């Protein structure tokens, strides 16, 4: 947990970032990966050599590939064309098999194409176990047991609001569950990319560019009756403001996070902060490190090809 004093210059409450890039696989998904494989061991009595399949935007695959390397399971990662080349390479180095789909589905995302491919893989590999991170009480529980308590402990119980991004819902629902039970005065802010179908009440599908956050299906992890009780505010962002915020954070604090972390700090600083006072601590959960995105979200040509306006010459003072 780090104080973001320079990035939070000019706003009233104190801003903090929880740097999940410090997990061994480089993202917060390590926690859910370990929790889901522990669950599969209990549920399916996994033996060495068992084949596990996971649909992943990358980080969950890295977390699972680490665990599978140690335990001797064969991991197959079903990814799509949006995956960062660096993450894909990490998966292969860790011994995972990578199956990639390129066709967008009718929502403009890839998830439905991945699910169709999953069906054929399950037919091809009888006995393979599909671990569905979109519907995983074990993933949620991993964050309830670790990420949530770490946030509260780091700030000695004084957390007024937490800003998290929406993906499969494992991290946000897990952290929210812990905080709402142990610190009911903590507000939960959820951030999604415009065009994502992850959250109840979304405005419909549209093309999205950020990696890791946003989905083209509604994850069961968010479908609980507790959603309204857990989530106080929902905010939709665009890739442009999120990537700009990630760059502003990097230049102001020397902390390089991915675009989803950029989305979280953008909302924390420019929106959530307006609601709180000088005694309040706000925390953004920053899912991963930015170094894996040098060929995508931080590459001028990649940005230009998608019409995302992030200037190379960047005035941090104007931006924050
Ligand atoms: C970079 C990044 N940000 C955000 C998320 C969303 O997290 P969750 O799936 O726990 O909702 C992910 C998930 O893969 C991710 O990799």
Coordinates of C-alpha atoms and ligand atoms in Angstrom, one line a residue:
X1 CA 0.0 0.0 0.0
X2 CA 1.6 3.3 -1.0
X3 CA 0.5 6.9 -0.4
X4 CA -0.1 8.7 -3.7
X5 CA 0.7 12.3 -2.5
X6 CA 1.9 13.7 -5.7
X7 CA -0.8 12.2 -7.9
X8 CA -3.4 13.3 -5.3
X9 CA -2.1 16.9 -5.2
X10 CA -5.1 19.3 -5.0
X11 CA -7.7 16.8 -3.8
X12 CA -9.0 16.8 -0.3
X13 CA -8.9 13.1 1.0
X14 CA -5.7 11.0 1.2
X15 CA -5.2 8.7 -1.8
X16 CA -3.5 5.3 -1.7
X17 CA -2.7 2.6 -4.2
X18 CA -2.5 -1.1 -3.4
X19 CA 0.2 -2.4 -5.8
X20 CA -0.9 -5.9 -6.8
X21 CA 2.0 -6.1 -9.2
X22 CA 4.1 -7.2 -6.2
X23 CA 2.5 -10.7 -6.3
X24 CA 4.9 -13.3 -7.7
X25 CA 3.2 -13.6 -11.1
X26 CA 2.9 -9.8 -11.4
X27 CA -0.9 -9.4 -10.8
X28 CA -3.7 -9.8 -8.2
X29 CA -4.9 -12.8 -10.2
X30 CA -2.3 -15.0 -8.5
X31 CA -4.5 -15.0 -5.5
X32 CA -7.6 -16.3 -7.3
X33 CA -5.5 -18.7 -9.4
X34 CA -4.1 -20.4 -6.3
X35 CA -7.6 -20.4 -4.7
X36 CA -9.2 -22.0 -7.7
X37 CA -6.6 -24.7 -8.1
X38 CA -6.8 -25.5 -4.4
X39 CA -10.6 -25.8 -4.9
X40 CA -10.2 -28.1 -7.9
X41 CA -7.8 -30.3 -5.9
X42 CA -10.5 -30.7 -3.3
X43 CA -13.4 -31.1 -5.7
X44 CA -11.8 -33.2 -8.4
X45 CA -9.0 -35.0 -6.6
X46 CA -6.5 -33.8 -9.2
X47 CA -3.5 -36.1 -9.9
X48 CA -0.2 -35.0 -11.4
X49 CA -0.6 -34.6 -15.1
X50 CA -4.2 -33.5 -14.9
X51 CA -5.2 -31.1 -17.6
X52 CA -6.8 -27.7 -16.6
X53 CA -8.3 -25.3 -19.1
X54 CA -8.9 -21.6 -18.3
X55 CA -10.3 -18.7 -20.3
X56 CA -8.0 -15.8 -19.5
X57 CA -7.1 -12.3 -20.7
X58 CA -3.6 -13.2 -19.5
X59 CA -3.0 -12.5 -15.8
X60 CA -5.1 -15.4 -14.5
X61 CA -3.2 -17.7 -16.9
X62 CA 0.2 -16.5 -15.5
X63 CA -1.0 -17.2 -11.9
X64 CA -2.3 -20.6 -12.8
X65 CA 0.7 -21.5 -14.9
X66 CA 2.9 -20.8 -11.9
X67 CA 0.8 -23.1 -9.6
X68 CA 0.6 -25.8 -12.3
X69 CA 4.4 -25.7 -12.9
X70 CA 4.9 -26.5 -9.2
X71 CA 2.2 -29.1 -8.9
X72 CA 2.7 -30.9 -12.2
X73 CA -0.6 -30.1 -13.9
X74 CA -0.9 -29.3 -17.6
X75 CA -2.5 -25.9 -18.2
X76 CA -4.2 -24.8 -21.4
X77 CA -4.9 -21.1 -21.6
X78 CA -7.7 -20.1 -23.9
X79 CA -6.8 -16.5 -24.8
X80 CA -7.9 -14.0 -27.5
X81 CA -6.3 -11.5 -29.9
X82 CA -6.2 -8.8 -27.3
X83 CA -3.6 -10.5 -25.1
X84 CA -0.3 -8.7 -24.8
X85 CA 2.6 -10.4 -26.6
X86 CA 4.7 -10.2 -23.4
X87 CA 2.0 -12.0 -21.3
X88 CA 1.5 -14.6 -23.9
X89 CA 5.3 -15.3 -23.9
X90 CA 5.3 -15.6 -20.1
X91 CA 2.5 -18.2 -20.3
X92 CA 4.5 -20.3 -22.7
X93 CA 7.8 -19.9 -20.7
X94 CA 5.9 -21.1 -17.6
X95 CA 4.9 -24.3 -19.6
X96 CA 1.3 -23.4 -20.4
X97 CA -0.2 -24.3 -23.8
X98 CA -1.8 -21.3 -25.4
X99 CA -4.9 -21.6 -27.6
X100 CA -5.9 -18.2 -29.2
X101 CA -9.1 -17.1 -30.9
X102 CA -9.1 -14.1 -33.3
X103 CA -12.8 -13.7 -34.2
X104 CA -14.8 -11.1 -32.4
X105 CA -18.2 -12.2 -31.1
X106 CA -21.5 -10.3 -31.6
X107 CA -20.8 -8.1 -28.6
X108 CA -17.5 -6.8 -30.1
X109 CA -15.6 -8.8 -27.5
X110 CA -14.1 -12.3 -27.8
X111 CA -15.6 -14.2 -24.9
X112 CA -18.4 -16.0 -26.8
X113 CA -15.8 -17.1 -29.4
X114 CA -13.7 -18.4 -26.6
X115 CA -16.6 -20.3 -25.1
X116 CA -17.3 -21.9 -28.5
X117 CA -13.7 -23.0 -28.7
X118 CA -13.9 -24.3 -25.2
X119 CA -16.6 -26.7 -26.2
X120 CA -14.4 -28.2 -28.9
X121 CA -11.4 -28.4 -26.5
X122 CA -13.5 -30.2 -23.9
X123 CA -14.6 -32.7 -26.5
X124 CA -11.0 -33.1 -27.7
X125 CA -9.6 -33.6 -24.2
X126 CA -12.0 -35.8 -22.2
X127 CA -11.1 -35.5 -18.5
X128 CA -9.8 -32.0 -18.8
X129 CA -11.2 -29.7 -16.1
X130 CA -12.4 -26.3 -17.0
X131 CA -12.0 -23.7 -14.3
X132 CA -14.5 -20.9 -14.9
X133 CA -13.2 -17.7 -13.3
X134 CA -16.4 -15.9 -14.2
X135 CA -18.3 -18.1 -11.9
X136 CA -16.0 -19.0 -9.1
X137 CA -16.8 -18.7 -5.4
X138 CA -13.2 -19.9 -4.8
X139 CA -11.8 -16.8 -6.6
X140 CA -14.0 -14.5 -4.7
X141 CA -13.1 -16.2 -1.4
X142 CA -9.4 -15.9 -2.1
X143 CA -9.8 -12.1 -2.2
X144 CA -12.1 -12.1 0.9
X145 CA -9.4 -14.0 2.7
X146 CA -6.3 -12.0 1.6
X147 CA -6.7 -8.8 -0.4
X148 CA -9.6 -7.3 1.8
X149 CA -7.8 -7.9 5.1
X150 CA -4.5 -6.5 3.7
X151 CA -6.2 -3.3 2.7
X152 CA -7.8 -2.8 6.1
X153 CA -4.6 -3.7 8.0
X154 CA -2.4 -1.5 6.0
X155 CA -4.5 1.6 6.9
X156 CA -5.1 0.4 10.5
X157 CA -8.8 0.0 9.8
X158 CA -9.4 3.5 8.4
X159 CA -10.6 3.0 4.8
X160 CA -13.4 5.3 3.7
X161 CA -13.6 4.1 0.1
X162 CA -12.1 1.5 -2.2
X163 CA -12.0 1.9 -6.0
X164 CA -11.8 -1.3 -8.0
X165 CA -12.2 -2.3 -11.6
X166 CA -14.7 -4.8 -12.9
X167 CA -13.7 -8.0 -14.7
X168 CA -14.8 -11.5 -13.7
X169 CA -15.7 -10.0 -10.3
X170 CA -13.4 -12.2 -8.2
X171 CA -11.3 -9.3 -6.8
X172 CA -14.1 -6.7 -6.4
X173 CA -16.7 -9.0 -4.9
X174 CA -14.2 -10.7 -2.6
X175 CA -12.8 -7.4 -1.3
X176 CA -16.3 -5.9 -1.0
X177 CA -17.5 -8.9 1.0
X178 CA -14.7 -8.6 3.5
X179 CA -14.9 -4.8 3.9
X180 CA -18.7 -4.6 4.1
X181 CA -18.6 -7.1 7.0
X182 CA -15.6 -5.7 8.8
X183 CA -15.8 -2.1 7.9
X184 CA -19.4 -1.2 6.9
X185 CA -18.5 2.5 6.6
X186 CA -16.3 1.8 3.6
X187 CA -17.8 2.7 0.2
X188 CA -17.1 0.5 -2.7
X189 CA -16.6 2.1 -6.1
X190 CA -16.7 -0.2 -9.2
X191 CA -15.1 1.0 -12.5
X192 CA -15.8 -0.6 -15.8
X193 CA -15.0 0.3 -19.4
X194 CA -17.8 1.7 -21.5
X195 CA -19.2 -1.1 -23.7
X196 CA -18.6 -3.9 -21.1
X197 CA -21.5 -6.2 -20.0
X198 CA -19.9 -7.1 -16.7
X199 CA -22.2 -5.2 -14.3
X200 CA -25.9 -5.2 -13.8
X201 CA -27.5 -2.2 -15.5
X202 CA -24.8 -1.8 -18.1
X203 CA -25.6 0.3 -21.2
X204 CA -24.9 -2.5 -23.8
X205 CA -22.0 -3.7 -25.8
X206 CA -19.5 -1.6 -27.6
X207 CA -15.9 -2.1 -28.6
X208 CA -13.4 -2.0 -25.7
X209 CA -9.7 -1.6 -25.5
X210 CA -8.5 -2.1 -22.0
X211 CA -7.0 -5.4 -21.0
X212 CA -8.3 -7.4 -18.0
X213 CA -11.3 -5.3 -17.2
X214 CA -14.7 -5.4 -18.9
X215 CA -16.4 -8.5 -20.2
X216 CA -18.7 -9.6 -23.0
X217 CA -20.8 -11.7 -20.7
X218 CA -22.3 -11.1 -17.3
X219 CA -20.1 -13.0 -14.8
X220 CA -22.0 -15.0 -12.2
X221 CA -19.6 -13.6 -9.6
X222 CA -21.6 -10.3 -9.8
X223 CA -25.0 -12.0 -10.0
X224 CA -25.3 -12.4 -6.2
X225 CA -28.2 -10.9 -4.3
X226 CA -25.5 -9.0 -2.3
X227 CA -24.4 -6.9 -5.3
X228 CA -26.5 -3.9 -4.4
X229 CA -25.5 -4.1 -0.7
X230 CA -21.8 -4.4 -1.6
X231 CA -21.5 -1.8 -4.4
X232 CA -22.1 1.9 -3.7
X233 CA -21.1 3.5 -7.0
X234 CA -20.6 2.3 -10.6
X235 CA -18.6 4.4 -13.0
X236 CA -17.9 3.8 -16.7
X237 CA -14.6 5.0 -18.2
X238 CA -13.0 5.1 -21.7
X239 CA -9.6 3.6 -22.5
X240 CA -8.2 7.1 -23.3
X241 CA -8.7 8.6 -19.8
X242 CA -7.5 5.4 -18.2
X243 CA -4.3 5.1 -20.1
X244 CA -3.6 8.9 -19.6
X245 CA -4.1 8.4 -15.9
X246 CA -1.7 5.4 -15.8
X247 CA 0.9 7.6 -17.5
X248 CA 0.2 10.5 -15.1
X249 CA 0.6 8.2 -12.1
X250 CA 3.9 6.9 -13.6
X251 CA 5.3 10.4 -14.0
X252 CA 4.0 11.7 -10.7
X253 CA 4.8 8.8 -8.5
X254 CA 7.2 6.5 -10.4
X255 CA 4.6 3.8 -10.3
X256 CA 3.9 2.0 -13.6
X257 CA 0.6 0.2 -13.7
X258 CA -1.5 -1.3 -16.5
X259 CA -4.6 0.5 -18.0
X260 CA -7.0 -1.0 -15.5
X261 CA -5.0 0.5 -12.7
X262 CA -5.1 3.7 -14.7
X263 CA -8.9 3.5 -14.8
X264 CA -9.0 3.0 -11.0
X265 CA -6.7 5.9 -10.1
X266 CA -8.5 8.1 -12.7
X267 CA -11.9 7.5 -11.0
X268 CA -10.4 7.8 -7.5
X269 CA -8.8 11.1 -8.2
X270 CA -11.3 12.8 -10.5
X271 CA -14.6 11.5 -9.2
X272 CA -14.5 9.6 -5.9
X273 CA -12.3 12.2 -4.2
X274 CA -14.9 14.9 -4.6
X275 CA -17.2 13.0 -2.2
X276 CA -14.9 12.8 0.8
X277 CA -13.1 15.0 3.4
X278 CA -9.6 15.6 4.7
X279 CA -9.7 12.8 7.3
X280 CA -10.7 10.1 4.7
X281 CA -8.4 7.5 3.2
X282 CA -9.3 6.3 -0.3
X283 CA -7.6 3.2 -1.8
X284 CA -7.4 2.2 -5.5
X285 CA -6.7 -1.5 -6.1
X286 CA -4.0 -1.5 -8.9
X287 CA -4.3 -5.0 -10.6
X288 CA -0.9 -5.3 -12.4
X289 CA 2.3 -3.7 -13.6
X290 CA 2.5 -1.6 -16.7
X291 CA 5.6 -3.2 -18.2
X292 CA 3.7 -5.9 -19.9
X293 CA 1.8 -3.3 -22.0
X294 CA 4.7 -1.6 -23.8
X295 CA 3.5 -3.2 -27.1
X296 CA -0.1 -2.4 -26.6
X297 CA -1.6 0.4 -24.3
X298 CA 1.7 2.3 -24.1
X299 CA 2.6 2.0 -27.8
X300 CA 1.9 5.1 -29.8
X301 CA 1.1 3.1 -33.0
X302 CA -1.2 0.7 -31.2
X303 CA -3.1 3.7 -29.7
X304 CA -3.2 5.5 -33.0
X305 CA -4.6 2.4 -34.8
X306 CA -7.5 2.4 -32.4
X307 CA -8.1 6.2 -32.4
X308 CA -7.1 6.5 -28.7
X309 CA -5.6 10.0 -28.2
X310 CA -2.7 9.8 -25.8
X311 CA 0.0 12.3 -26.6
X312 CA 3.6 11.2 -26.5
X313 CA 4.6 14.6 -25.0
X314 CA 2.6 14.5 -21.8
X315 CA 2.0 17.4 -19.4
X316 CA 1.5 15.8 -16.1
X317 CA 0.5 19.0 -14.4
X318 CA -2.3 19.5 -16.9
X319 CA -3.4 15.9 -16.6
X320 CA -3.8 15.7 -12.8
Ligands
LIG1 C1 -5.1 -6.2 -15.5 C2 -6.4 -6.6 -14.9 N1 -7.3 -5.7 -14.4 C3 -8.5 -6.1 -13.9 C4 -8.9 -7.4 -13.8 C5 -10.3 -7.7 -13.3 O1 -10.2 -8.5 -12.1 P1 -11.4 -9.5 -11.7 O2 -11.4 -10.5 -12.8 O3 -11.0 -10.0 -10.4 O4 -12.7 -8.7 -11.7 C6 -8.1 -8.4 -14.4 C7 -8.5 -9.8 -14.5 O5 -8.0 -10.5 -15.2 C8 -6.8 -8.0 -14.9 O6 -6.0 -8.9 -15.4

